[in-house]
PDB file of C-alpha atoms in Angstrom:
ATOM      1  CA  MET A   1     -33.667  27.865   8.400  1.00 69.00           C
ATOM      2  CA  GLU A   2     -33.440  27.387  12.119  1.00 90.00           C
ATOM      3  CA  LEU A   3     -31.598  24.319  13.377  1.00 90.00           C
ATOM      4  CA  ASN A   4     -34.701  22.920  15.076  1.00 92.00           C
ATOM      5  CA  ASP A   5     -36.667  23.242  11.815  1.00 94.00           C
ATOM      6  CA  ILE A   6     -33.888  21.528   9.885  1.00 93.00           C
ATOM      7  CA  ASN A   7     -33.709  18.692  12.415  1.00 92.00           C
ATOM      8  CA  ARG A   8     -37.487  18.219  12.235  1.00 94.00           C
ATOM      9  CA  SER A   9     -37.510  18.182   8.429  1.00 95.00           C
ATOM     10  CA  LEU A  10     -34.689  15.613   8.268  1.00 95.00           C
ATOM     11  CA  ALA A  11     -35.706  13.456  11.235  1.00 95.00           C
ATOM     12  CA  HIS A  12     -37.265  10.687   9.144  1.00 96.00           C
ATOM     13  CA  LYS A  13     -34.939  10.886   6.154  1.00 96.00           C
ATOM     14  CA  ASN A  14     -32.373   8.212   5.370  1.00 96.00           C
ATOM     15  CA  PRO A  15     -28.617   8.969   5.278  1.00 93.00           C
ATOM     16  CA  PHE A  16     -28.628   9.365   1.478  1.00 95.00           C
ATOM     17  CA  GLU A  17     -31.452  11.927   1.620  1.00 96.00           C
ATOM     18  CA  ILE A  18     -29.797  13.862   4.438  1.00 93.00           C
ATOM     19  CA  THR A  19     -26.493  13.942   2.592  1.00 93.00           C
ATOM     20  CA  GLU A  20     -28.212  15.039  -0.626  1.00 94.00           C
ATOM     21  CA  TRP A  21     -29.979  17.806   1.314  1.00 93.00           C
ATOM     22  CA  ALA A  22     -26.617  19.065   2.591  1.00 90.00           C
ATOM     23  CA  MET A  23     -24.880  18.790  -0.784  1.00 90.00           C
ATOM     24  CA  MET A  24     -27.573  20.860  -2.511  1.00 90.00           C
ATOM     25  CA  ARG A  25     -26.915  23.751  -0.134  1.00 89.00           C
ATOM     26  CA  ALA A  26     -23.163  24.029  -0.509  1.00 86.00           C
ATOM     27  CA  GLU A  27     -20.810  25.172  -3.201  1.00 89.00           C
ATOM     28  CA  CYS A  28     -17.756  23.692  -1.548  1.00 93.00           C
ATOM     29  CA  GLN A  29     -18.090  20.689   0.703  1.00 93.00           C
ATOM     30  CA  ILE A  30     -15.691  18.231   2.278  1.00 95.00           C
ATOM     31  CA  VAL A  31     -15.965  15.082   4.305  1.00 95.00           C
ATOM     32  CA  SER A  32     -13.423  14.206   6.958  1.00 95.00           C
ATOM     33  CA  SER A  33     -12.667  10.816   8.368  1.00 94.00           C
ATOM     34  CA  SER A  34     -10.430   9.240  10.942  1.00 91.00           C
ATOM     35  CA  PHE A  35     -10.939   5.944   9.096  1.00 92.00           C
ATOM     36  CA  GLY A  36     -11.982   4.354  12.365  1.00 85.00           C
ATOM     37  CA  THR A  37     -14.019   1.187  12.551  1.00 79.00           C
ATOM     38  CA  ALA A  38     -17.355   2.889  11.784  1.00 81.00           C
ATOM     39  CA  SER A  39     -16.064   5.209   9.063  1.00 88.00           C
ATOM     40  CA  ALA A  40     -17.010   3.061   6.076  1.00 91.00           C
ATOM     41  CA  ALA A  41     -20.753   3.728   6.382  1.00 92.00           C
ATOM     42  CA  MET A  42     -20.477   7.513   6.135  1.00 92.00           C
ATOM     43  CA  LEU A  43     -17.840   7.293   3.408  1.00 95.00           C
ATOM     44  CA  TYR A  44     -20.054   4.916   1.440  1.00 96.00           C
ATOM     45  CA  VAL A  45     -23.021   7.288   1.589  1.00 95.00           C
ATOM     46  CA  THR A  46     -21.026  10.382   0.660  1.00 94.00           C
ATOM     47  CA  SER A  47     -19.206   8.578  -2.150  1.00 95.00           C
ATOM     48  CA  LYS A  48     -22.572   7.646  -3.698  1.00 96.00           C
ATOM     49  CA  VAL A  49     -24.166  11.072  -3.279  1.00 95.00           C
ATOM     50  CA  ALA A  50     -21.068  13.171  -4.127  1.00 93.00           C
ATOM     51  CA  PRO A  51     -18.535  10.875  -5.818  1.00 93.00           C
ATOM     52  CA  ASN A  52     -15.701  13.413  -6.092  1.00 94.00           C
ATOM     53  CA  ILE A  53     -16.077  15.084  -2.701  1.00 95.00           C
ATOM     54  CA  PRO A  54     -12.674  15.650  -1.077  1.00 96.00           C
ATOM     55  CA  VAL A  55     -12.145  13.243   1.810  1.00 97.00           C
ATOM     56  CA  ILE A  56      -9.844  14.877   4.334  1.00 97.00           C
ATOM     57  CA  TRP A  57      -7.701  12.592   6.455  1.00 97.00           C
ATOM     58  CA  VAL A  58      -5.144  13.774   8.970  1.00 96.00           C
ATOM     59  CA  ASP A  59      -2.499  11.074   8.930  1.00 96.00           C
ATOM     60  CA  ASP A  60      -0.663  11.781  12.155  1.00 92.00           C
ATOM     61  CA  GLY A  61       1.989   9.154  11.387  1.00 90.00           C
ATOM     62  CA  TYR A  62       1.109   7.100  14.459  1.00 89.00           C
ATOM     63  CA  ASN A  63      -1.386   4.699  12.917  1.00 92.00           C
ATOM     64  CA  LEU A  64      -1.157   0.933  12.964  1.00 93.00           C
ATOM     65  CA  PRO A  65      -0.368  -0.893   9.710  1.00 95.00           C
ATOM     66  CA  GLU A  66      -3.955  -2.190   9.726  1.00 94.00           C
ATOM     67  CA  THR A  67      -5.249   1.385   9.670  1.00 93.00           C
ATOM     68  CA  TYR A  68      -3.228   2.198   6.558  1.00 96.00           C
ATOM     69  CA  GLN A  69      -4.465  -1.010   4.912  1.00 96.00           C
ATOM     70  CA  HIS A  70      -8.052  -0.106   5.850  1.00 95.00           C
ATOM     71  CA  VAL A  71      -7.630   3.366   4.329  1.00 96.00           C
ATOM     72  CA  GLU A  72      -6.270   1.952   1.085  1.00 97.00           C
ATOM     73  CA  THR A  73      -9.058  -0.618   0.882  1.00 96.00           C
ATOM     74  CA  LEU A  74     -11.766   2.035   1.307  1.00 96.00           C
ATOM     75  CA  VAL A  75     -10.086   4.429  -1.129  1.00 97.00           C
ATOM     76  CA  ASP A  76      -9.947   1.671  -3.729  1.00 97.00           C
ATOM     77  CA  ARG A  77     -13.440   0.232  -3.195  1.00 96.00           C
ATOM     78  CA  LEU A  78     -15.250   3.562  -2.866  1.00 97.00           C
ATOM     79  CA  LYS A  79     -13.049   5.504  -5.326  1.00 97.00           C
ATOM     80  CA  LEU A  80     -12.486   8.186  -2.692  1.00 97.00           C
ATOM     81  CA  ASN A  81     -10.925  11.540  -3.506  1.00 98.00           C
ATOM     82  CA  LEU A  82      -8.540  11.237  -0.560  1.00 98.00           C
ATOM     83  CA  GLN A  83      -6.680  14.357   0.517  1.00 98.00           C
ATOM     84  CA  VAL A  84      -4.052  13.554   3.146  1.00 98.00           C
ATOM     85  CA  TYR A  85      -2.750  16.151   5.580  1.00 97.00           C
ATOM     86  CA  THR A  86       0.242  15.384   7.767  1.00 96.00           C
ATOM     87  CA  PRO A  87       1.918  17.108  10.708  1.00 95.00           C
ATOM     88  CA  LYS A  88       4.829  19.411  10.061  1.00 93.00           C
ATOM     89  CA  VAL A  89       6.831  17.481  12.664  1.00 88.00           C
ATOM     90  CA  THR A  90       7.439  13.905  11.557  1.00 87.00           C
ATOM     91  CA  PHE A  91       7.347  10.848  13.774  1.00 86.00           C
ATOM     92  CA  GLU A  92      11.135  10.367  13.573  1.00 89.00           C
ATOM     93  CA  ARG A  93      11.913  14.023  14.258  1.00 89.00           C
ATOM     94  CA  ARG A  94       9.610  14.008  17.273  1.00 86.00           C
ATOM     95  CA  ARG A  95      11.300  10.871  18.551  1.00 87.00           C
ATOM     96  CA  ALA A  96      14.824  12.253  18.041  1.00 91.00           C
ATOM     97  CA  ILE A  97      14.235  15.747  19.409  1.00 87.00           C
ATOM     98  CA  PHE A  98      11.373  15.387  21.881  1.00 83.00           C
ATOM     99  CA  GLY A  99      11.830  11.777  22.952  1.00 85.00           C
ATOM    100  CA  GLY A 100       8.596  10.580  21.370  1.00 85.00           C
ATOM    101  CA  VAL A 101       4.996  11.042  22.414  1.00 88.00           C
ATOM    102  CA  PRO A 102       4.448  12.740  25.777  1.00 89.00           C
ATOM    103  CA  MET A 103       2.323  11.005  28.356  1.00 90.00           C
ATOM    104  CA  PRO A 104      -1.227  12.359  28.867  1.00 89.00           C
ATOM    105  CA  GLU A 105      -0.323  13.140  32.481  1.00 92.00           C
ATOM    106  CA  ASP A 106       2.031  15.857  31.158  1.00 90.00           C
ATOM    107  CA  GLU A 107      -0.970  17.927  30.112  1.00 92.00           C
ATOM    108  CA  ASP A 108       0.862  20.866  28.512  1.00 92.00           C
ATOM    109  CA  ALA A 109       3.227  18.710  26.464  1.00 89.00           C
ATOM    110  CA  PHE A 110       0.424  16.334  25.464  1.00 90.00           C
ATOM    111  CA  ARG A 111      -1.837  19.247  24.445  1.00 91.00           C
ATOM    112  CA  GLN A 112       1.005  20.657  22.305  1.00 90.00           C
ATOM    113  CA  PHE A 113       1.559  17.217  20.771  1.00 91.00           C
ATOM    114  CA  ALA A 114      -2.136  16.824  19.943  1.00 90.00           C
ATOM    115  CA  ASN A 115      -2.188  20.292  18.429  1.00 92.00           C
ATOM    116  CA  GLU A 116       0.843  19.511  16.244  1.00 92.00           C
ATOM    117  CA  VAL A 117      -0.322  16.107  14.985  1.00 92.00           C
ATOM    118  CA  LYS A 118      -4.102  16.557  14.769  1.00 92.00           C
ATOM    119  CA  VAL A 119      -5.346  20.123  15.131  1.00 94.00           C
ATOM    120  CA  GLU A 120      -2.846  22.050  12.988  1.00 96.00           C
ATOM    121  CA  PRO A 121      -3.058  19.718   9.965  1.00 96.00           C
ATOM    122  CA  PHE A 122      -6.864  19.772  10.094  1.00 96.00           C
ATOM    123  CA  GLU A 123      -6.995  23.552  10.465  1.00 96.00           C
ATOM    124  CA  ARG A 124      -4.662  23.766   7.454  1.00 97.00           C
ATOM    125  CA  ALA A 125      -7.072  21.564   5.479  1.00 96.00           C
ATOM    126  CA  LEU A 126     -10.030  23.766   6.427  1.00 96.00           C
ATOM    127  CA  LYS A 127      -8.130  26.919   5.499  1.00 96.00           C
ATOM    128  CA  GLU A 128      -7.063  25.499   2.123  1.00 96.00           C
ATOM    129  CA  ARG A 129     -10.510  24.099   1.275  1.00 95.00           C
ATOM    130  CA  SER A 130     -12.737  26.791   2.840  1.00 94.00           C
ATOM    131  CA  PRO A 131     -15.791  24.518   2.772  1.00 93.00           C
ATOM    132  CA  ASP A 132     -19.377  25.697   3.124  1.00 90.00           C
ATOM    133  CA  TYR A 133     -20.265  22.277   4.520  1.00 88.00           C
ATOM    134  CA  TRP A 134     -18.165  19.789   6.373  1.00 89.00           C
ATOM    135  CA  LEU A 135     -19.506  16.269   6.810  1.00 87.00           C
ATOM    136  CA  THR A 136     -18.019  14.031   9.435  1.00 86.00           C
ATOM    137  CA  GLY A 137     -19.068  11.072  11.506  1.00 79.00           C
ATOM    138  CA  ILE A 138     -19.621  12.010  15.115  1.00 73.00           C
ATOM    139  CA  SER A 139     -21.678   9.648  17.202  1.00 67.00           C
ATOM    140  CA  LYS A 140     -24.434  10.949  19.419  1.00 67.00           C
ATOM    141  CA  TYR A 141     -22.467   9.933  22.531  1.00 66.00           C
ATOM    142  CA  GLU A 142     -19.327  11.839  21.404  1.00 64.00           C
ATOM    143  CA  THR A 143     -20.734  15.333  21.608  1.00 63.00           C
ATOM    144  CA  ALA A 144     -23.761  17.174  22.875  1.00 60.00           C
TER     145      ALA A 144
END
């Protein structure tokens, strides 16, 4: 199917129907989450449609205690199949060797930092899981 046809056919469907549509077309699917403030809605829908779907979370080690509590609450309430991926360089090692998190103004160092704590762990998850479908929550204003 062409993307425009798919969008037209799903335009008036609810989130459960859209998720079911996607799940029926994949042998191996994952959902990823940052566990941000709006994450619960998508995780709720996917946990009802595909209860054992792997939920990929890149725990960069720089989250607030409230974030970890939020993750644990959602995992418990929704019975999520949480799969945690972490950077190869720990918070303490980065602090000891590199002096902590580089400032965004130091573009090269900050890009390397972001790659180490976010991109590499997520790419590792994708390589290990090799999903046909990847569900994630991206708001309309976040990407064209």
